[in-house]
């Protein structure tokens, strides 16, 4: 398993991690890992949604010509085949 060292953590943030750790019987590192797991577990879904929105917005305008047959006409034509 990998190792991560974080320097220059603001005192108030480190204090919050330590308080949560004390309340839950773990370490500040355990708490940091919980936060990372929670945030990264939700991130892929958000990224996928964002990617889908980008794809939808990239679809060109699909304005059909005035003489284009209606969907009903196309279905009738297909049934007659």
Coordinates of C-alpha atoms in Angstrom, one line a residue:
X1 CA 0.0 0.0 0.0
X2 CA 1.2 3.5 -0.8
X3 CA 2.3 6.2 1.6
X4 CA 1.3 9.9 1.6
X5 CA 3.0 12.7 3.6
X6 CA 1.2 16.0 3.8
X7 CA 3.2 19.0 5.0
X8 CA 2.0 22.5 6.2
X9 CA -1.4 21.4 7.3
X10 CA -3.1 24.4 9.0
X11 CA -3.3 24.0 12.7
X12 CA -7.1 24.3 12.8
X13 CA -7.6 21.6 10.2
X14 CA -5.2 19.3 12.0
X15 CA -7.0 20.0 15.2
X16 CA -10.3 19.1 13.7
X17 CA -8.8 15.8 12.3
X18 CA -7.4 15.0 15.8
X19 CA -10.7 15.8 17.5
X20 CA -12.6 13.5 15.1
X21 CA -10.0 10.8 15.5
X22 CA -10.3 11.0 19.3
X23 CA -14.1 10.8 19.2
X24 CA -13.9 7.7 16.9
X25 CA -10.9 6.0 18.5
X26 CA -8.5 6.4 15.6
X27 CA -5.7 8.6 14.4
X28 CA -5.7 11.9 12.4
X29 CA -4.3 9.8 9.5
X30 CA -7.3 7.5 9.8
X31 CA -9.6 10.5 9.6
X32 CA -7.8 11.9 6.6
X33 CA -8.1 8.6 4.8
X34 CA -11.8 8.5 5.5
X35 CA -12.2 11.9 4.0
X36 CA -10.2 11.0 0.9
X37 CA -12.1 7.7 0.4
X38 CA -15.5 9.5 0.8
X39 CA -14.6 12.3 -1.6
X40 CA -13.0 10.2 -4.3
X41 CA -15.7 7.6 -4.2
X42 CA -18.2 10.3 -5.2
X43 CA -16.0 12.1 -7.6
X44 CA -16.2 9.5 -10.5
X45 CA -19.9 9.8 -10.7
X46 CA -19.7 13.6 -10.8
X47 CA -17.0 13.4 -13.5
X48 CA -19.2 11.0 -15.6
X49 CA -22.2 13.3 -15.4
X50 CA -20.0 16.3 -16.4
X51 CA -18.6 14.3 -19.3
X52 CA -22.2 13.3 -20.4
X53 CA -23.3 17.0 -20.2
X54 CA -20.4 18.0 -22.4
X55 CA -21.3 15.3 -25.0
X56 CA -24.9 16.5 -25.0
X57 CA -23.9 20.1 -25.5
X58 CA -21.5 19.1 -28.3
X59 CA -24.4 17.7 -30.4
X60 CA -25.0 19.9 -33.4
X61 CA -28.3 21.6 -34.0
X62 CA -30.6 19.0 -35.6
X63 CA -33.1 21.3 -37.3
X64 CA -34.8 19.2 -40.0
X65 CA -35.8 20.7 -43.4
X66 CA -39.5 21.7 -43.7
X67 CA -40.2 18.9 -46.3
X68 CA -38.7 16.2 -44.1
X69 CA -41.3 13.4 -43.5
X70 CA -42.9 13.1 -40.1
X71 CA -42.1 10.1 -37.9
X72 CA -45.6 8.8 -38.6
X73 CA -45.0 8.9 -42.3
X74 CA -41.7 7.1 -41.9
X75 CA -43.3 4.3 -39.9
X76 CA -46.1 3.9 -42.4
X77 CA -43.6 3.7 -45.2
X78 CA -41.5 1.1 -43.3
X79 CA -44.7 -1.0 -42.6
X80 CA -45.5 -1.1 -46.3
X81 CA -42.2 -2.7 -47.2

